[in-house]
Coordinates of C-alpha atoms in Angstrom, one line a residue:
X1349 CA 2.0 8.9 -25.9
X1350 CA 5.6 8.5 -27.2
X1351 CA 7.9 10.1 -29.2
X1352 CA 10.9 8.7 -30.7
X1353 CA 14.3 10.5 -29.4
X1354 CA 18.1 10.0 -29.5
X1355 CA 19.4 6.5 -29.6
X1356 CA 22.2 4.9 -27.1
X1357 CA 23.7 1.8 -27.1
X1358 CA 22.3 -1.1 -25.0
X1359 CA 25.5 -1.3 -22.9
X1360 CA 25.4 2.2 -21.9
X1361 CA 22.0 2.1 -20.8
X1362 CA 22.5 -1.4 -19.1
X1363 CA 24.8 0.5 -17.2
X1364 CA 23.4 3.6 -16.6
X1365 CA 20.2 1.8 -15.2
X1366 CA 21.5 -1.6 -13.6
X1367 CA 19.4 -3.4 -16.0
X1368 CA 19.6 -7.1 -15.5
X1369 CA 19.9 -7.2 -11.6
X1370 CA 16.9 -8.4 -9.4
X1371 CA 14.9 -6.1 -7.6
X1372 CA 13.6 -3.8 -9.5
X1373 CA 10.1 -2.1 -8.8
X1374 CA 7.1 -3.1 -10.8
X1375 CA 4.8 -1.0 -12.9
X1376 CA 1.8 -2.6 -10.8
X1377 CA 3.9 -2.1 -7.3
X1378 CA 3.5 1.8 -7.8
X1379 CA -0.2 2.9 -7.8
X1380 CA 0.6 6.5 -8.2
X1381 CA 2.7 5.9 -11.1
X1382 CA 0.7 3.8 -13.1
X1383 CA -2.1 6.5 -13.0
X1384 CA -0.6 9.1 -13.8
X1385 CA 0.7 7.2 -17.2
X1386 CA -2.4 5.1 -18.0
X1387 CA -5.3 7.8 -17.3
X1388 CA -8.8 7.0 -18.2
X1389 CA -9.4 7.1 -21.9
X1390 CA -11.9 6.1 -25.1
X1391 CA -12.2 2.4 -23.6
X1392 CA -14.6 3.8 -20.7
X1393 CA -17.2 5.1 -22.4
X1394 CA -17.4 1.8 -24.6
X1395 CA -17.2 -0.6 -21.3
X1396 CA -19.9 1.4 -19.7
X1397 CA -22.0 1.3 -22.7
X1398 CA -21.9 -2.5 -22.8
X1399 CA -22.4 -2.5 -19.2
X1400 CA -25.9 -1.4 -20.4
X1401 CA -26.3 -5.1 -21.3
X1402 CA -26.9 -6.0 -18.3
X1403 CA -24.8 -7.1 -15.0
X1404 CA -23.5 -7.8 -12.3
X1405 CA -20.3 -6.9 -13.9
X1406 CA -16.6 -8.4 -13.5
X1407 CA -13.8 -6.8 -14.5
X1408 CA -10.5 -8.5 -14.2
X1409 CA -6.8 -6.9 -13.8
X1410 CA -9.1 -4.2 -12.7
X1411 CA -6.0 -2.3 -11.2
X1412 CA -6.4 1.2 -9.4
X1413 CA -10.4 0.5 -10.4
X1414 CA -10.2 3.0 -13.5
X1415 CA -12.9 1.4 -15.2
X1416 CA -14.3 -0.3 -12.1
X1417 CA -15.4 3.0 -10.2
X1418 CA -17.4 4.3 -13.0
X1419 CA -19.1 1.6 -13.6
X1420 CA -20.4 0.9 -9.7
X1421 CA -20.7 5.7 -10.5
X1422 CA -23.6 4.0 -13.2
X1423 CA -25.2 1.7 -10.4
X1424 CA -23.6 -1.6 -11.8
X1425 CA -23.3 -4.1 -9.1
X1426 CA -19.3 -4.3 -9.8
X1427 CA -16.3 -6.8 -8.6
X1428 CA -12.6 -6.0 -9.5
X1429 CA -10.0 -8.5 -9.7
X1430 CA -6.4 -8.5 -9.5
X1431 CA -3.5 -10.0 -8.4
X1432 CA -2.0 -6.8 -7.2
X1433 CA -2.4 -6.4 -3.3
X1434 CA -0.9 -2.4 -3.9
X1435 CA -3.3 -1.6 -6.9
X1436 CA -6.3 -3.2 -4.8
X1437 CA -5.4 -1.2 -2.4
X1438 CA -5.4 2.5 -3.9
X1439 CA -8.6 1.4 -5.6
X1440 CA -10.2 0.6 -2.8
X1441 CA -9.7 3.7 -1.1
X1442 CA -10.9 5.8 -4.1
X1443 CA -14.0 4.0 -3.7
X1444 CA -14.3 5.0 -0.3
X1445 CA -13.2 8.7 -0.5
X1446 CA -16.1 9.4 -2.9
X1447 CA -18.5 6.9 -1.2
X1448 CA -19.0 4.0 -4.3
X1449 CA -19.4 0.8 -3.2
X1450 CA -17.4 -2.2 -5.6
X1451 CA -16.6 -5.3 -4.3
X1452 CA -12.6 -5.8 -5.0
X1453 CA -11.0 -9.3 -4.8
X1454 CA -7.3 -10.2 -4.5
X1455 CA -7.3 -13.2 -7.3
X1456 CA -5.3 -14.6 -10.5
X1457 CA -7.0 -14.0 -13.8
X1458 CA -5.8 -17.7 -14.7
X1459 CA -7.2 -19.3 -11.8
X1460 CA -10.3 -18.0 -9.8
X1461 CA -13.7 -19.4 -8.8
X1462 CA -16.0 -16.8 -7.3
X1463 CA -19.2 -18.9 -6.8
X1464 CA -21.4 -17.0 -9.0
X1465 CA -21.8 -16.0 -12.7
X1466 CA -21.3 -12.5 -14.8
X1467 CA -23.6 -10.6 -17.2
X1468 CA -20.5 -8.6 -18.2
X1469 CA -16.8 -9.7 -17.5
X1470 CA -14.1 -7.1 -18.6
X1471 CA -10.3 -7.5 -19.5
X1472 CA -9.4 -4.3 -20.6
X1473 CA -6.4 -2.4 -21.5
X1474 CA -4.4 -5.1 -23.3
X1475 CA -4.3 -6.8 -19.9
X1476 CA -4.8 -10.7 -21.2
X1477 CA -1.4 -10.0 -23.3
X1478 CA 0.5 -10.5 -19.6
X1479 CA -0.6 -14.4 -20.2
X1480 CA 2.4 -15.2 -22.6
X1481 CA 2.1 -19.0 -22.5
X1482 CA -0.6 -21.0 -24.3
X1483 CA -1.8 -22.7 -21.0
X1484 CA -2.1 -19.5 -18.8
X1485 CA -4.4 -18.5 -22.0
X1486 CA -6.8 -21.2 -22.0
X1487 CA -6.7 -21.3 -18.2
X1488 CA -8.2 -17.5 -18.1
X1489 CA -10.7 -18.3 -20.8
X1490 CA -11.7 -21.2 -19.9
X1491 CA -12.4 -19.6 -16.4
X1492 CA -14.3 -16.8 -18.1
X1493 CA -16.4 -18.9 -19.5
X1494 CA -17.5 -21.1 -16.4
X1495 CA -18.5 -17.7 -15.1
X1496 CA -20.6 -16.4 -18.2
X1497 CA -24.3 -15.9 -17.2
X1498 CA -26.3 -17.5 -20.1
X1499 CA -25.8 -14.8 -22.7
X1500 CA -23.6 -13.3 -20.7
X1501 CA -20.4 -11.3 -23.0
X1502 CA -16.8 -10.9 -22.2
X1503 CA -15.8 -8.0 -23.3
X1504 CA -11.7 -6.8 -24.0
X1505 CA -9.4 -5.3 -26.1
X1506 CA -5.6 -6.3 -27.0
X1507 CA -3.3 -4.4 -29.2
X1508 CA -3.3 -5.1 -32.5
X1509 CA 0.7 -6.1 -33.7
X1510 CA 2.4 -3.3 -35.5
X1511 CA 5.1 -5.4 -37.5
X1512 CA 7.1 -1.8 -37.8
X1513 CA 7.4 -1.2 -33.9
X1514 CA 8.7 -5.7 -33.5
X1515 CA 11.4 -5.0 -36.0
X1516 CA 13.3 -2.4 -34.5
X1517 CA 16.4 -3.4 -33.4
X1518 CA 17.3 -5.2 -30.8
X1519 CA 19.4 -3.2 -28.4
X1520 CA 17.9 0.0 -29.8
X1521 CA 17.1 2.3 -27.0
X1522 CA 14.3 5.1 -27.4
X1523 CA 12.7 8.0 -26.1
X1524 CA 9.3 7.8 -24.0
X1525 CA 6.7 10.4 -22.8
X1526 CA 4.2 8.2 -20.8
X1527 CA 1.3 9.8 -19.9
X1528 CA -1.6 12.4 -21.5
X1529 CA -0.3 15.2 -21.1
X1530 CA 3.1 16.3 -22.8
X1531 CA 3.9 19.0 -20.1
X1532 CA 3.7 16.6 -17.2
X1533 CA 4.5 13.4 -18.9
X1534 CA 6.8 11.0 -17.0
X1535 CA 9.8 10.6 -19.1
X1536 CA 11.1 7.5 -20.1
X1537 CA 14.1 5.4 -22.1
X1538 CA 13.3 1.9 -23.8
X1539 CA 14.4 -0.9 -24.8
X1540 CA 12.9 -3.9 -26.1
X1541 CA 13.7 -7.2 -27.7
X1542 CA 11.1 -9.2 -29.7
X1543 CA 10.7 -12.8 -30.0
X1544 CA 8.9 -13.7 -33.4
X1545 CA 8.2 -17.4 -32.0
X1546 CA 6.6 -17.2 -28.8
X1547 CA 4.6 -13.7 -30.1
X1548 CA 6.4 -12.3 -26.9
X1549 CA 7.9 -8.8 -26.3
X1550 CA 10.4 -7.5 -23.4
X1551 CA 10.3 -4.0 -22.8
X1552 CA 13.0 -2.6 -20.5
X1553 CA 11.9 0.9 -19.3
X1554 CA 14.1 3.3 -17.3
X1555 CA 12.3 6.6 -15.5
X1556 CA 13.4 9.9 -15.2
X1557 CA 12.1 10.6 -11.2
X1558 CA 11.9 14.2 -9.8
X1559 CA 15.7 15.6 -9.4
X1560 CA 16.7 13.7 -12.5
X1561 CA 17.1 10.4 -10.7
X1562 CA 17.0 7.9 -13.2
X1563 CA 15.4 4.0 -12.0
X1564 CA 14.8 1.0 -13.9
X1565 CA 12.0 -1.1 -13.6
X1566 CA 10.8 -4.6 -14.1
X1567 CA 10.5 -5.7 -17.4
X1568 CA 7.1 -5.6 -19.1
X1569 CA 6.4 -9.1 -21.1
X1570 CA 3.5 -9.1 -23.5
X1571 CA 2.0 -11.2 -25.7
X1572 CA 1.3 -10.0 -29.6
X1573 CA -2.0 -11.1 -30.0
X1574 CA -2.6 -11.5 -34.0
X1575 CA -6.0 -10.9 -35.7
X1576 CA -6.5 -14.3 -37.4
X1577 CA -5.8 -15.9 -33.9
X1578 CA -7.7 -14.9 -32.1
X1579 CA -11.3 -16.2 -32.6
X1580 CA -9.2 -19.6 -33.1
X1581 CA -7.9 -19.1 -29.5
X1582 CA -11.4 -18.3 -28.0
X1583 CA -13.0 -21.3 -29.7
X1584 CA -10.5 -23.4 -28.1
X1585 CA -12.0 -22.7 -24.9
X1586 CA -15.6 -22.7 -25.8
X1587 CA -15.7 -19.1 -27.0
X1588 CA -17.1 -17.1 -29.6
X1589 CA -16.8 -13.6 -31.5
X1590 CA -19.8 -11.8 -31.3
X1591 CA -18.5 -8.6 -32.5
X1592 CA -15.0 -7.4 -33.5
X1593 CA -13.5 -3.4 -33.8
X1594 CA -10.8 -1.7 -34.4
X1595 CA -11.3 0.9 -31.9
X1596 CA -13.5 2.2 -29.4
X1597 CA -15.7 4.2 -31.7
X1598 CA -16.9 0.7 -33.1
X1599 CA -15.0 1.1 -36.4
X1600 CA -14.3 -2.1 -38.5
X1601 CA -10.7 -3.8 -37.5
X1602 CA -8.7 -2.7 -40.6
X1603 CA -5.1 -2.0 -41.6
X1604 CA -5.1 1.2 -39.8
X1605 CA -6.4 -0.3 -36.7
X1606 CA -4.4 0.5 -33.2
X1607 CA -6.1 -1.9 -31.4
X1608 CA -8.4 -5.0 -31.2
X1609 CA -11.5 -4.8 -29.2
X1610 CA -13.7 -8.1 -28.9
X1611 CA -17.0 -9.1 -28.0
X1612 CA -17.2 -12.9 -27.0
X1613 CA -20.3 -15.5 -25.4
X1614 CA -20.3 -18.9 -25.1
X1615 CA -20.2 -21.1 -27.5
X1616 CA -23.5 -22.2 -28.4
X1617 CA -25.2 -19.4 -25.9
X1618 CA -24.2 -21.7 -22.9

C-alpha cells in the first residue's frame, strides 16, 4: 500500500500543492477516487461472517456501500449510514445497477436515532478514528448502544498505533502508492504531523492526477486508538469486549498486530 520514496522539504511541497488554503476537495467528496484506493479487502469476509449472527444489520460510515452491498448480496436486511451525500450517492446506484436492495440513510455517526434496534451494527475500516474528541466518542457509542438489540454486537476495527510511523518527522514528506494494485496505484506525496496529546494525526496528501497534474486535498485527522484504551472507552458508554484480534483471520492482538478488530454488547447483555 505504500512505499517510502524521496524526501522534500515541507516548504517546497507547501508550495508546490497550495497546502494551507481553503477549498480543497475531500477524500469522501470523490466517490471514484476513494474506490479505487480503498478496494474491498480481508475485513469483508469477517463482517459477513458475523453477519451470520443474526440481523437486521447497520453499518455506519458505510461509504460507496463496500461492505454494505455484500451483505444485503447474503440476504441481510441492511441500512448504510453516512454523512456523505456524494458517497450515498454512488452507493446507492451500485445497488440499483445490480438490483440489491439496502436501505441507505444520510446521518452523523455521533448523533442519529433511527427508531428501531440492530442485531449487527458495523464501523469498519478505522472509521470511528474520524471522531478525535472525547465527546464525539461517547456520543457515537453511546448511540450504538441505544440501538443494540438485546445481544445484539457492534462490530469494528481501528488501527492499531505504530509508534515508528508517529515519530517521523514533522515536515517529512513521503512517497505514497494508494491503492491494490502497484501498476495502477494512484500516486501520492505525504505529509503528516502527530500530536502525542490529543492521540491525533494530520495527514496532508497531494495526488498525482492523469497528465501529471498534481492536487492537494483536505487533510485526513485521525485518532490513534491505543490497545489498553480501548475497552476503558467502551465501558464508559455501557460497552463491553466480547472478543478482541489482531486481524481479520481472528489471530490474537499481539506486537505484530496491524490492526485492532473488536467485538462489543452491552454491558450486562442489555
Amino acid at each position: 500500500m505504500t512505499a517510502p520514496g524521496p524526501l522534500l522539504p515541507q516548504a517546497l511541497f507547501d508550495a508546490e500543492t497550495g497546502s494551507g488554503g481553503g477549498g480543497a476537495p475531500s477524500l469522501y467528496d470523490m466517490a471514484e477516487l476513494y474506490d479505487a484506493i480503498v478496494p474491498p479487502g480481508p475485513c469483508e469476509a469477517f463482517y459477513r461472517e458475523e453477519a451470520r449472527r443474526g440481523g437486521p444489520v447497520l453499518e455506519l460510515a458505510c461509504g460507496t456501500g463496500r461492505l454494505t452491498l455484500p451483505l444485503a448480496r447474503d440476504g441481510h436486511e441492511v441500512v448504510g449510514l453516512d454523512s456523505s451525500r456524494t458517497m450515498l450517492a454512488a452507493a446507492a446506484r451500485k445497488a440499483a445497477a445490480v438490483g440489491l436492495r439496502a436501505s441507505f440513510v444520510l446521518g452523523d455517526m455521533r448523533d442519529f436515532a433511527l427508531d428501531r434496534r440492530f442485531g449487527l451494527i458495523i464501523l469498519s475500516c478505522n472509521s470511528l478514528a474520524h471522531l478525535t474528541e472525547m465527546g464525539d466518542l461517547r456520543a457515537c457509542l453511546s448511540a450504538v448502544r441505544r440501538h443494540l438489540a438485546p445481544g445484539g454486537i457492534f462490530a469494528f476495527d481501528v488501527v492499531r498505533p505504530d509508534l515508528r510511523e508517529l515519530a517521523r518527522p514533522e515536515g517529512e514528506v513521503r512517497r505514497l502508492d494508494l491503492g491494490p494494485n502497484p501498476a495502477s496505484a494512484v500516486e501520492a506525496e505525504e505529509v503528516a504531523e502527530y500530536d502525542p496529546v490529543r492521540q491525533v494525526r494530520v495527514s496532508h496528501w497531494r495526488l498525482r492526477e492523469t497528465g501529471g497534474r498534481r492536487r492537494a486535498m483536505a487533510p485526513l485527522v485521525l485518532r490513534q486508538f491505543f490497545p489498553q484504551e480501548l475497552p476503558l472507552l467502551l465501558e464508559a458508554c455501557g460497552l463491553e469486549v466480547v472478543e478482541r484480534y489482531g486481524d481479520f483471520a481472528r489471530d490474537p492482538l499481539g506486537a505484530g498486530s496491524l490492526n485492532q478488530i473488536c467485538l462489543a454488547r452491552a454491558a450486562g447483555g442489555g
